[in-house]
PDB file of C-alpha atoms (C1' of nucleotides) in Angstrom:
ATOM      1  CA  MET P1316      21.373   6.262  20.727  1.00  0.00           C
ATOM      2  CA  LEU P1317      19.478   8.732  18.843  1.00  0.00           C
ATOM      3  CA  LYS P1318      21.654  11.645  17.212  1.00  0.00           C
ATOM      4  CA  TYR P1319      20.338  14.848  16.569  1.00  0.00           C
ATOM      5  CA  SER P1320      20.172  15.883  13.064  1.00  0.00           C
ATOM      6  CA  LYS P1321      18.807  19.342  11.404  1.00  0.00           C
ATOM      7  CA  GLN P1322      17.159  17.184   8.503  1.00  0.00           C
ATOM      8  CA  ARG P1323      14.943  15.100  10.960  1.00  0.00           C
ATOM      9  CA  GLU P1324      14.176  18.355  13.191  1.00  0.00           C
ATOM     10  CA  SER P1325      13.046  20.027   9.768  1.00  0.00           C
ATOM     11  CA  ILE P1326      10.918  17.054   8.861  1.00  0.00           C
ATOM     12  CA  LYS P1327       9.223  16.743  12.238  1.00  0.00           C
ATOM     13  CA  ASN P1328       8.658  20.509  12.143  1.00  0.00           C
ATOM     14  CA  TYR P1329       7.157  20.487   8.728  1.00  0.00           C
ATOM     15  CA  LEU P1330       4.578  17.835  10.033  1.00  0.00           C
ATOM     16  CA  ASP P1331       3.905  20.093  12.901  1.00  0.00           C
ATOM     17  CA  THR P1332       3.277  23.131  11.105  1.00  0.00           C
ATOM     18  CA  HIS P1333       1.617  21.501   7.978  1.00  0.00           C
ATOM     19  CA  ARG P1334      -1.458  19.519   8.792  1.00  0.00           C
ATOM     20  CA  ILE P1335      -1.999  18.268   5.117  1.00  0.00           C
ATOM     21  CA  HIS P1336      -1.105  14.570   5.583  1.00  0.00           C
ATOM     22  CA  PRO P1337       1.569  14.913   2.768  1.00  0.00           C
ATOM     23  CA  THR P1338       3.463  11.962   1.321  1.00  0.00           C
ATOM     24  CA  ALA P1339       7.052  11.142   1.855  1.00  0.00           C
ATOM     25  CA  GLU P1340       7.508  13.180  -1.663  1.00  0.00           C
ATOM     26  CA  THR P1341       5.484  16.024  -0.593  1.00  0.00           C
ATOM     27  CA  VAL P1342       7.818  16.162   2.584  1.00  0.00           C
ATOM     28  CA  TYR P1343      10.887  15.856   0.369  1.00  0.00           C
ATOM     29  CA  SER P1344      10.122  18.601  -2.046  1.00  0.00           C
ATOM     30  CA  ALA P1345       9.168  20.933   0.873  1.00  0.00           C
ATOM     31  CA  ILE P1346      12.368  20.241   3.165  1.00  0.00           C
ATOM     32  CA  ARG P1347      14.527  20.695  -0.048  1.00  0.00           C
ATOM     33  CA  GLN P1348      13.990  24.362   0.057  1.00  0.00           C
ATOM     34  CA  ASP P1349      15.908  24.425   3.312  1.00  0.00           C
ATOM     35  CA  PHE P1350      18.231  21.531   2.669  1.00  0.00           C
ATOM     36  CA  PRO P1351      18.829  21.349  -1.347  1.00  0.00           C
ATOM     37  CA  ASN P1352      20.665  18.177  -1.047  1.00  0.00           C
ATOM     38  CA  ILE P1353      18.630  16.118   1.272  1.00  0.00           C
ATOM     39  CA  SER P1354      17.804  12.709  -0.097  1.00  0.00           C
ATOM     40  CA  LEU P1355      14.433  11.006  -0.496  1.00  0.00           C
ATOM     41  CA  GLY P1356      16.152   7.896   1.280  1.00  0.00           C
ATOM     42  CA  THR P1357      16.781  10.216   4.344  1.00  0.00           C
ATOM     43  CA  VAL P1358      13.261  11.778   4.429  1.00  0.00           C
ATOM     44  CA  TYR P1359      12.035   7.922   4.229  1.00  0.00           C
ATOM     45  CA  ARG P1360      14.519   6.879   6.975  1.00  0.00           C
ATOM     46  CA  ASN P1361      13.418   9.709   9.238  1.00  0.00           C
ATOM     47  CA  LEU P1362       9.668   9.350   8.776  1.00  0.00           C
ATOM     48  CA  ASN P1363       9.888   5.767   9.547  1.00  0.00           C
ATOM     49  CA  LEU P1364      11.994   6.629  12.621  1.00  0.00           C
ATOM     50  CA  LEU P1365       9.681   9.123  13.817  1.00  0.00           C
ATOM     51  CA  ALA P1366       6.662   7.043  13.310  1.00  0.00           C
ATOM     52  CA  ASP P1367       8.242   4.260  14.862  1.00  0.00           C
ATOM     53  CA  ARG P1368       8.781   6.250  17.984  1.00  0.00           C
ATOM     54  CA  GLY P1369       5.320   7.589  18.143  1.00  0.00           C
ATOM     55  CA  GLU P1370       6.174  10.895  17.122  1.00  0.00           C
ATOM     56  CA  ILE P1371       4.287  10.917  13.986  1.00  0.00           C
ATOM     57  CA  LEU P1372       1.500   8.739  12.385  1.00  0.00           C
ATOM     58  CA  ARG P1373       1.990   6.990   9.314  1.00  0.00           C
ATOM     59  CA  ILE P1374      -1.378   6.527   7.287  1.00  0.00           C
ATOM     60  CA  SER P1375      -1.947   3.712   4.517  1.00  0.00           C
ATOM     61  CA  TYR P1376      -5.294   3.441   2.914  1.00  0.00           C
ATOM     62  CA  GLY P1377      -4.912   1.510   0.025  1.00  0.00           C
ATOM     63  CA  SER P1378      -4.236   3.450  -3.053  1.00  0.00           C
ATOM     64  CA  GLY P1379      -0.974   5.595  -3.560  1.00  0.00           C
ATOM     65  CA  PRO P1380       1.922   6.383  -1.437  1.00  0.00           C
ATOM     66  CA  ASP P1381       1.526   6.336   2.505  1.00  0.00           C
ATOM     67  CA  ARG P1382       0.665  10.001   4.232  1.00  0.00           C
ATOM     68  CA  TYR P1383       2.118  11.061   7.393  1.00  0.00           C
ATOM     69  CA  ASP P1384       0.678  13.097  10.218  1.00  0.00           C
ATOM     70  CA  GLY P1385       2.284  15.295  12.856  1.00  0.00           C
ATOM     71  CA  ASN P1386      -0.888  15.048  14.709  1.00  0.00           C
ATOM     72  CA  THR P1387      -0.571  11.757  16.905  1.00  0.00           C
ATOM     73  CA  LYS P1388      -3.677  12.489  18.858  1.00  0.00           C
ATOM     74  CA  PRO P1389      -6.192   9.631  17.996  1.00  0.00           C
ATOM     75  CA  HIS P1390      -8.535  10.904  15.301  1.00  0.00           C
ATOM     76  CA  TYR P1391     -10.279   9.666  12.232  1.00  0.00           C
ATOM     77  CA  HIS P1392      -9.198  10.350   8.360  1.00  0.00           C
ATOM     78  CA  PHE P1393     -11.493  10.854   5.600  1.00  0.00           C
ATOM     79  CA  ILE P1394     -10.014  10.425   2.065  1.00  0.00           C
ATOM     80  CA  CYS P1395     -11.867  12.056  -0.931  1.00  0.00           C
ATOM     81  CA  THR P1396     -12.145   9.652  -3.860  1.00  0.00           C
ATOM     82  CA  SER P1397     -12.311  12.400  -6.185  1.00  0.00           C
ATOM     83  CA  CYS P1398      -9.352  14.742  -5.373  1.00  0.00           C
ATOM     84  CA  ASP P1399      -7.325  12.159  -2.868  1.00  0.00           C
ATOM     85  CA  THR P1400      -7.356  15.109  -0.140  1.00  0.00           C
ATOM     86  CA  MET P1401      -7.196  13.536   3.134  1.00  0.00           C
ATOM     87  CA  LEU P1402      -8.860  15.326   6.080  1.00  0.00           C
ATOM     88  CA  ASP P1403      -9.055  15.020   9.540  1.00  0.00           C
ATOM     89  CA  LEU P1404     -12.733  14.232  11.048  1.00  0.00           C
ATOM     90  CA  LYS P1405     -13.653  16.090  14.253  1.00  0.00           C
ATOM     91  CA  MET P1406     -15.690  12.941  15.063  1.00  0.00           C
ATOM     92  CA  GLU P1407     -14.416  11.474  18.616  1.00  0.00           C
ATOM     93  CA  PRO P1408     -12.585   8.003  17.917  1.00  0.00           C
ATOM     94  CA  LEU P1409     -14.743   4.952  19.169  1.00  0.00           C
ATOM     95  CA  MET P1410     -12.038   3.568  21.569  1.00  0.00           C
ATOM     96  CA  HIS P1411     -14.465   0.936  22.621  1.00  0.00           C
ATOM     97  CA  LEU P1412     -14.438  -0.527  19.119  1.00  0.00           C
ATOM     98  CA  HIS P1413     -12.128  -3.379  19.371  1.00  0.00           C
ATOM     99  CA  GLU P1414     -13.557  -4.103  22.767  1.00  0.00           C
ATOM    100  CA  LEU P1415     -16.627  -4.548  20.796  1.00  0.00           C
ATOM    101  CA  ALA P1416     -14.836  -6.841  18.158  1.00  0.00           C
ATOM    102  CA  GLU P1417     -13.256  -8.837  20.792  1.00  0.00           C
ATOM    103  CA  GLU P1418     -16.386 -10.039  22.312  1.00  0.00           C
ATOM    104  CA  THR P1419     -17.002 -12.448  19.180  1.00  0.00           C
ATOM    105  CA  PHE P1420     -13.175 -13.029  18.626  1.00  0.00           C
ATOM    106  CA  GLU P1421     -11.040 -15.710  20.047  1.00  0.00           C
ATOM    107  CA  GLY P1422      -7.832 -13.656  20.061  1.00  0.00           C
ATOM    108  CA  ILE P1423      -6.566 -10.420  21.262  1.00  0.00           C
ATOM    109  CA  ILE P1424      -7.605  -6.994  19.517  1.00  0.00           C
ATOM    110  CA  THR P1425      -5.429  -4.084  20.212  1.00  0.00           C
ATOM    111  CA  ASN P1426      -6.634  -1.629  18.015  1.00  0.00           C
ATOM    112  CA  HIS P1427      -8.305  -0.537  14.860  1.00  0.00           C
ATOM    113  CA  VAL P1428      -8.099   1.610  12.063  1.00  0.00           C
ATOM    114  CA  THR P1429     -10.859   3.301  10.278  1.00  0.00           C
ATOM    115  CA  HIS P1430     -10.804   5.521   7.007  1.00  0.00           C
ATOM    116  CA  PHE P1431     -13.797   7.244   5.834  1.00  0.00           C
ATOM    117  CA  PHE P1432     -14.427   7.491   1.914  1.00  0.00           C
ATOM    118  CA  GLY P1433     -16.503   9.946  -0.049  1.00  0.00           C
ATOM    119  CA  LEU P1434     -16.379  13.491  -1.553  1.00  0.00           C
ATOM    120  CA  CYS P1435     -14.597  16.270   0.309  1.00  0.00           C
ATOM    121  CA  PRO P1436     -16.570  19.691   0.714  1.00  0.00           C
ATOM    122  CA  GLU P1437     -14.738  21.097  -2.366  1.00  0.00           C
ATOM    123  CA  CYS P1438     -15.454  18.012  -4.704  1.00  0.00           C
ATOM    124  CA  SER P1439     -19.015  17.574  -3.497  1.00  0.00           C
ATOM    125  CA  ASN P1440     -19.924  21.172  -4.176  1.00  0.00           C
ATOM    126  CA  LYS P1441     -18.584  20.684  -7.878  1.00  0.00           C
ATOM    127  CA  LYS P1442     -20.690  17.837  -8.379  1.00  0.00           C
ATOM    128  CA  ASN P1443     -23.619  19.778  -7.450  1.00  0.00           C
ATOM    129  CA  PHE P1444     -23.509  22.329 -10.277  1.00  0.00           C
TER     130      PHE P1444
ATOM    131  CA  MET A  72     -18.034  -6.233 -23.211  1.00  0.00           C
ATOM    132  CA  LEU A  73     -16.454  -8.919 -21.100  1.00  0.00           C
ATOM    133  CA  LYS A  74     -15.646 -11.895 -22.497  1.00  0.00           C
ATOM    134  CA  TYR A  75     -15.733 -15.336 -20.770  1.00  0.00           C
ATOM    135  CA  SER A  76     -12.199 -16.619 -19.943  1.00  0.00           C
ATOM    136  CA  LYS A  77     -11.496 -19.902 -17.866  1.00  0.00           C
ATOM    137  CA  GLN A  78      -8.406 -18.110 -16.089  1.00  0.00           C
ATOM    138  CA  ARG A  79     -10.875 -15.645 -14.733  1.00  0.00           C
ATOM    139  CA  GLU A  80     -13.305 -18.372 -13.856  1.00  0.00           C
ATOM    140  CA  SER A  81     -10.839 -20.180 -12.022  1.00  0.00           C
ATOM    141  CA  ILE A  82      -9.550 -17.002 -10.031  1.00  0.00           C
ATOM    142  CA  LYS A  83     -13.173 -16.489  -9.037  1.00  0.00           C
ATOM    143  CA  ASN A  84     -13.791 -19.890  -8.053  1.00  0.00           C
ATOM    144  CA  TYR A  85     -10.777 -20.124  -6.101  1.00  0.00           C
ATOM    145  CA  LEU A  86     -11.446 -16.674  -4.025  1.00  0.00           C
ATOM    146  CA  ASP A  87     -15.060 -18.518  -3.501  1.00  0.00           C
ATOM    147  CA  THR A  88     -13.937 -21.515  -2.125  1.00  0.00           C
ATOM    148  CA  HIS A  89     -10.805 -20.223  -0.162  1.00  0.00           C
ATOM    149  CA  ARG A  90     -11.562 -17.914   2.194  1.00  0.00           C
ATOM    150  CA  ILE A  91      -8.169 -17.093   3.459  1.00  0.00           C
ATOM    151  CA  HIS A  92      -7.831 -13.322   1.849  1.00  0.00           C
ATOM    152  CA  PRO A  93      -4.740 -14.580  -0.386  1.00  0.00           C
ATOM    153  CA  THR A  94      -2.386 -12.438  -2.018  1.00  0.00           C
ATOM    154  CA  ALA A  95      -2.385 -12.185  -5.417  1.00  0.00           C
ATOM    155  CA  GLU A  96       0.740 -14.210  -5.522  1.00  0.00           C
ATOM    156  CA  THR A  97      -0.952 -16.912  -3.341  1.00  0.00           C
ATOM    157  CA  VAL A  98      -3.876 -16.850  -6.110  1.00  0.00           C
ATOM    158  CA  TYR A  99      -1.295 -16.968  -8.671  1.00  0.00           C
ATOM    159  CA  SER A 100       0.318 -20.259  -7.298  1.00  0.00           C
ATOM    160  CA  ALA A 101      -2.788 -21.914  -7.005  1.00  0.00           C
ATOM    161  CA  ILE A 102      -4.212 -21.291 -10.103  1.00  0.00           C
ATOM    162  CA  ARG A 103      -0.981 -22.414 -11.891  1.00  0.00           C
ATOM    163  CA  GLN A 104      -1.984 -25.983 -10.607  1.00  0.00           C
ATOM    164  CA  ASP A 105      -4.592 -25.823 -13.037  1.00  0.00           C
ATOM    165  CA  PHE A 106      -3.129 -23.374 -15.579  1.00  0.00           C
ATOM    166  CA  PRO A 107       0.425 -23.836 -15.537  1.00  0.00           C
ATOM    167  CA  ASN A 108       1.046 -21.017 -18.136  1.00  0.00           C
ATOM    168  CA  ILE A 109      -1.112 -18.226 -16.369  1.00  0.00           C
ATOM    169  CA  SER A 110       0.935 -15.364 -15.778  1.00  0.00           C
ATOM    170  CA  LEU A 111       0.937 -12.812 -12.828  1.00  0.00           C
ATOM    171  CA  GLY A 112      -0.157 -10.208 -14.921  1.00  0.00           C
ATOM    172  CA  THR A 113      -3.392 -12.080 -15.841  1.00  0.00           C
ATOM    173  CA  VAL A 114      -4.034 -12.842 -12.094  1.00  0.00           C
ATOM    174  CA  TYR A 115      -3.601  -9.092 -11.079  1.00  0.00           C
ATOM    175  CA  ARG A 116      -5.760  -7.911 -14.137  1.00  0.00           C
ATOM    176  CA  ASN A 117      -8.599 -10.493 -13.325  1.00  0.00           C
ATOM    177  CA  LEU A 118      -8.401  -9.591  -9.480  1.00  0.00           C
ATOM    178  CA  ASN A 119      -8.537  -5.534 -10.440  1.00  0.00           C
ATOM    179  CA  LEU A 120     -11.646  -6.499 -12.901  1.00  0.00           C
ATOM    180  CA  LEU A 121     -13.579  -8.738 -10.516  1.00  0.00           C
ATOM    181  CA  ALA A 122     -13.093  -6.182  -7.811  1.00  0.00           C
ATOM    182  CA  ASP A 123     -13.958  -3.262  -9.979  1.00  0.00           C
ATOM    183  CA  ARG A 124     -17.319  -4.972 -10.727  1.00  0.00           C
ATOM    184  CA  GLY A 125     -17.922  -5.830  -7.233  1.00  0.00           C
ATOM    185  CA  GLU A 126     -17.589  -9.458  -7.321  1.00  0.00           C
ATOM    186  CA  ILE A 127     -14.639  -9.675  -4.865  1.00  0.00           C
ATOM    187  CA  LEU A 128     -13.026  -7.488  -2.373  1.00  0.00           C
ATOM    188  CA  ARG A 129      -9.694  -6.127  -2.496  1.00  0.00           C
ATOM    189  CA  ILE A 130      -8.432  -5.496   1.114  1.00  0.00           C
ATOM    190  CA  SER A 131      -5.128  -2.970   1.871  1.00  0.00           C
ATOM    191  CA  TYR A 132      -4.197  -2.563   5.266  1.00  0.00           C
ATOM    192  CA  GLY A 133      -0.833  -0.486   5.115  1.00  0.00           C
ATOM    193  CA  SER A 134       1.946  -3.553   4.932  1.00  0.00           C
ATOM    194  CA  GLY A 135       2.411  -5.941   2.506  1.00  0.00           C
ATOM    195  CA  PRO A 136       0.661  -6.747  -0.495  1.00  0.00           C
ATOM    196  CA  ASP A 137      -3.057  -6.601  -0.923  1.00  0.00           C
ATOM    197  CA  ARG A 138      -5.654  -9.277   0.024  1.00  0.00           C
ATOM    198  CA  TYR A 139      -8.482 -10.182  -1.938  1.00  0.00           C
ATOM    199  CA  ASP A 140     -11.844 -11.866  -0.544  1.00  0.00           C
ATOM    200  CA  GLY A 141     -14.624 -13.593  -2.210  1.00  0.00           C
ATOM    201  CA  ASN A 142     -16.956 -12.747   0.272  1.00  0.00           C
ATOM    202  CA  THR A 143     -18.238  -9.309  -0.493  1.00  0.00           C
ATOM    203  CA  LYS A 144     -20.844  -9.364   2.185  1.00  0.00           C
ATOM    204  CA  PRO A 145     -20.010  -6.159   4.166  1.00  0.00           C
ATOM    205  CA  HIS A 146     -17.420  -7.194   6.926  1.00  0.00           C
ATOM    206  CA  TYR A 147     -14.656  -6.262   9.087  1.00  0.00           C
ATOM    207  CA  HIS A 148     -11.181  -7.828   9.182  1.00  0.00           C
ATOM    208  CA  PHE A 149      -8.543  -8.413  11.754  1.00  0.00           C
ATOM    209  CA  ILE A 150      -5.019  -8.835  10.861  1.00  0.00           C
ATOM    210  CA  CYS A 151      -2.650 -10.350  13.410  1.00  0.00           C
ATOM    211  CA  THR A 152       0.486  -8.196  13.914  1.00  0.00           C
ATOM    212  CA  SER A 153       2.482 -11.592  14.859  1.00  0.00           C
ATOM    213  CA  CYS A 154       1.821 -13.978  11.861  1.00  0.00           C
ATOM    214  CA  ASP A 155      -0.212 -11.567   9.240  1.00  0.00           C
ATOM    215  CA  THR A 156      -2.972 -14.043   8.912  1.00  0.00           C
ATOM    216  CA  MET A 157      -6.103 -12.231   7.988  1.00  0.00           C
ATOM    217  CA  LEU A 158      -9.549 -13.244   9.641  1.00  0.00           C
ATOM    218  CA  ASP A 159     -13.260 -12.334   9.289  1.00  0.00           C
ATOM    219  CA  LEU A 160     -14.871 -10.807  12.212  1.00  0.00           C
ATOM    220  CA  LYS A 161     -18.277 -11.970  13.143  1.00  0.00           C
ATOM    221  CA  MET A 162     -19.090  -8.266  14.460  1.00  0.00           C
ATOM    222  CA  GLU A 163     -21.850  -6.599  12.376  1.00  0.00           C
ATOM    223  CA  PRO A 164     -20.482  -3.745  10.652  1.00  0.00           C
ATOM    224  CA  LEU A 165     -21.389  -0.685  11.928  1.00  0.00           C
ATOM    225  CA  MET A 166     -23.215   0.794   8.918  1.00  0.00           C
ATOM    226  CA  HIS A 167     -24.298   4.021  10.703  1.00  0.00           C
ATOM    227  CA  LEU A 168     -20.794   5.033  11.246  1.00  0.00           C
ATOM    228  CA  HIS A 169     -20.314   7.110   8.162  1.00  0.00           C
ATOM    229  CA  GLU A 170     -23.805   8.967   8.986  1.00  0.00           C
ATOM    230  CA  LEU A 171     -22.161   9.581  12.227  1.00  0.00           C
ATOM    231  CA  ALA A 172     -18.946  11.024  10.880  1.00  0.00           C
ATOM    232  CA  GLU A 173     -21.151  12.893   8.450  1.00  0.00           C
ATOM    233  CA  GLU A 174     -22.596  15.106  11.258  1.00  0.00           C
ATOM    234  CA  THR A 175     -19.199  16.958  11.786  1.00  0.00           C
ATOM    235  CA  PHE A 176     -18.284  17.003   8.150  1.00  0.00           C
ATOM    236  CA  GLU A 177     -19.141  19.431   5.315  1.00  0.00           C
ATOM    237  CA  GLY A 178     -18.703  16.800   2.593  1.00  0.00           C
ATOM    238  CA  ILE A 179     -20.190  13.558   1.573  1.00  0.00           C
ATOM    239  CA  ILE A 180     -19.253  10.285   3.185  1.00  0.00           C
ATOM    240  CA  THR A 181     -20.284   7.170   1.293  1.00  0.00           C
ATOM    241  CA  ASN A 182     -18.468   4.320   3.264  1.00  0.00           C
ATOM    242  CA  HIS A 183     -15.664   3.442   5.725  1.00  0.00           C
ATOM    243  CA  VAL A 184     -13.043   0.863   6.127  1.00  0.00           C
ATOM    244  CA  THR A 185     -12.026  -0.351   9.178  1.00  0.00           C
ATOM    245  CA  HIS A 186      -9.336  -3.143  10.309  1.00  0.00           C
ATOM    246  CA  PHE A 187      -8.662  -4.567  13.675  1.00  0.00           C
ATOM    247  CA  PHE A 188      -5.363  -5.469  14.885  1.00  0.00           C
ATOM    248  CA  GLY A 189      -3.904  -7.621  17.580  1.00  0.00           C
ATOM    249  CA  LEU A 190      -3.071 -11.485  17.994  1.00  0.00           C
ATOM    250  CA  CYS A 191      -4.701 -14.048  16.156  1.00  0.00           C
ATOM    251  CA  PRO A 192      -6.047 -16.914  18.635  1.00  0.00           C
ATOM    252  CA  GLU A 193      -3.267 -18.873  17.717  1.00  0.00           C
ATOM    253  CA  CYS A 194      -0.751 -16.540  18.299  1.00  0.00           C
ATOM    254  CA  SER A 195      -2.342 -15.202  21.374  1.00  0.00           C
ATOM    255  CA  ASN A 196      -1.811 -18.841  22.681  1.00  0.00           C
ATOM    256  CA  LYS A 197       1.767 -19.221  21.784  1.00  0.00           C
ATOM    257  CA  LYS A 198       2.661 -16.099  23.908  1.00  0.00           C
ATOM    258  CA  ASN A 199       1.098 -17.104  27.113  1.00  0.00           C
ATOM    259  CA  PHE A 200       3.263 -20.110  27.543  1.00  0.00           C
TER     260      PHE A 200
ATOM    261  C1'  DA Y  21      37.350   8.366  19.059  1.00  0.00           C
ATOM    262  C1'  DT Y  22      33.081   6.512  18.248  1.00  0.00           C
ATOM    263  C1'  DC Y  23      29.354   5.555  15.644  1.00  0.00           C
ATOM    264  C1'  DC Y  24      25.116   7.343  14.099  1.00  0.00           C
ATOM    265  C1'  DG Y  25      23.309  10.136  10.257  1.00  0.00           C
ATOM    266  C1'  DT Y  26      23.575  11.596   5.409  1.00  0.00           C
ATOM    267  C1'  DG Y  27      23.672  11.475   0.243  1.00  0.00           C
ATOM    268  C1'  DC Y  28      23.906   8.554  -3.447  1.00  0.00           C
ATOM    269  C1'  DA Y  29      22.608   5.035  -6.292  1.00  0.00           C
ATOM    270  C1'  DA Y  30      21.154   0.606  -6.801  1.00  0.00           C
ATOM    271  C1'  DA Y  31      18.050  -2.692  -5.218  1.00  0.00           C
ATOM    272  C1'  DG Y  32      13.566  -4.604  -3.789  1.00  0.00           C
ATOM    273  C1'  DA Y  33       8.544  -5.410  -3.358  1.00  0.00           C
ATOM    274  C1'  DA Y  34       4.282  -5.210  -5.527  1.00  0.00           C
ATOM    275  C1'  DT Y  35       1.571  -3.650  -9.294  1.00  0.00           C
ATOM    276  C1'  DT Y  36       0.586  -2.154 -14.000  1.00  0.00           C
ATOM    277  C1'  DT Y  37       1.169  -2.135 -19.027  1.00  0.00           C
ATOM    278  C1'  DG Y  38       2.472  -2.454 -24.309  1.00  0.00           C
ATOM    279  C1'  DC Y  39       2.732  -5.861 -27.695  1.00  0.00           C
ATOM    280  C1'  DA Y  40       1.855  -9.960 -30.277  1.00  0.00           C
ATOM    281  C1'  DT Y  41      -0.888 -13.989 -30.269  1.00  0.00           C
ATOM    282  C1'  DA Y  42      -4.848 -16.862 -28.927  1.00  0.00           C
ATOM    283  C1'  DC Y  43      -9.577 -17.322 -28.043  1.00  0.00           C
ATOM    284  C1'  DA Y  44     -14.715 -16.046 -27.162  1.00  0.00           C
ATOM    285  C1'  DT Y  45     -18.303 -13.882 -29.228  1.00  0.00           C
TER     286       DT Y  45
ATOM    287  C1'  DA W1086     -14.612 -10.892 -38.183  1.00  0.00           C
ATOM    288  C1'  DT W1087     -13.907  -8.503 -34.455  1.00  0.00           C
ATOM    289  C1'  DG W1088     -12.396  -7.075 -30.259  1.00  0.00           C
ATOM    290  C1'  DT W1089     -11.210  -9.008 -25.682  1.00  0.00           C
ATOM    291  C1'  DA W1090      -7.989 -11.771 -22.771  1.00  0.00           C
ATOM    292  C1'  DT W1091      -3.551 -13.688 -22.368  1.00  0.00           C
ATOM    293  C1'  DG W1092       1.685 -14.607 -21.800  1.00  0.00           C
ATOM    294  C1'  DC W1093       5.403 -12.237 -21.572  1.00  0.00           C
ATOM    295  C1'  DA W1094       8.610  -9.238 -20.297  1.00  0.00           C
ATOM    296  C1'  DA W1095       9.525  -4.471 -19.642  1.00  0.00           C
ATOM    297  C1'  DA W1096       8.207  -0.440 -17.228  1.00  0.00           C
ATOM    298  C1'  DT W1097       6.426   2.033 -13.130  1.00  0.00           C
ATOM    299  C1'  DT W1098       5.633   3.137  -8.369  1.00  0.00           C
ATOM    300  C1'  DC W1099       6.668   3.398  -3.799  1.00  0.00           C
ATOM    301  C1'  DT W1100      10.127   2.260  -0.548  1.00  0.00           C
ATOM    302  C1'  DT W1101      14.309   0.369   1.340  1.00  0.00           C
ATOM    303  C1'  DT W1102      19.394  -0.249   1.860  1.00  0.00           C
ATOM    304  C1'  DG W1103      24.552  -0.601   1.218  1.00  0.00           C
ATOM    305  C1'  DC W1104      28.329   2.111   1.134  1.00  0.00           C
ATOM    306  C1'  DA W1105      31.715   5.633   2.082  1.00  0.00           C
ATOM    307  C1'  DC W1106      31.612  10.078   3.819  1.00  0.00           C
ATOM    308  C1'  DG W1107      30.318  13.845   7.404  1.00  0.00           C
ATOM    309  C1'  DG W1108      28.358  15.337  11.581  1.00  0.00           C
ATOM    310  C1'  DA W1109      26.792  14.671  16.649  1.00  0.00           C
ATOM    311  C1'  DT W1110      28.289  13.069  21.199  1.00  0.00           C
TER     312       DT W1110
END
DNA sequence: ATCCGTGCAAAGAATTTGCATACAT
DNA sequence: ATGTATGCAAATTCTTTGCACGGAT
């Protein structure tokens, strides 16, 4: 049975109010303002717990630490290859994509993950001058 | 300037002839048959070097170690959530997908990575009985 | 009273790196 | 001869985990 903890509430609240796709470390630093004694282990434990329950999203994309997202509505992410910023894309997720993939596949496909890469608005401006 | 090494050649050759999306460890174990003294560090160094040159693919998908692929032709991957097998999908990659994403995005999108998840043919059979 | 969550520190997994030597050019 | 590649081991990075204590139910 799940018990309330103020640390977990604070983490969840942070993710709900800061849609910056923070890493565990970033969450840790932020939460520390309110809970100076919180440990990184607790942050990881709660991020895992929340992600397992579907209350937040864990996003892995290849390089560097995982990111977390309070927005659990299906949406795609963009990662800037220059500054590593992660942004939400407005594009509608292609829900039919795994059905399409399943047509030529003998197993069962239940979901897909897509990440887009390139230069974020800020970095693409810098390169133009 | 890049110099020849038999270790690197062997790694490249292994990936070209074994399309099983091995991890660095798997490559290491295999190459060791021919080069008993090769070190894991050398395997990683060469996998990185080959991936940077575009001669092989590095595939990260969230859990566990990265996988490597000798097939550099654009194609999607499927990962079995039960046995962790990684398989190529026959489905044509949606090259227009980042153009589509770019329509509602202020930056520059140069590519996308999509992974499909579910049960591989073998595991989906087991579950049916 | 029970037992889940926490803080702390140590351990673990995956990968990278410094250094002296071996090898390709 | 020059400089890159290797083997080895230590270091790094990110994340998980064991344990004793504190807090929620």
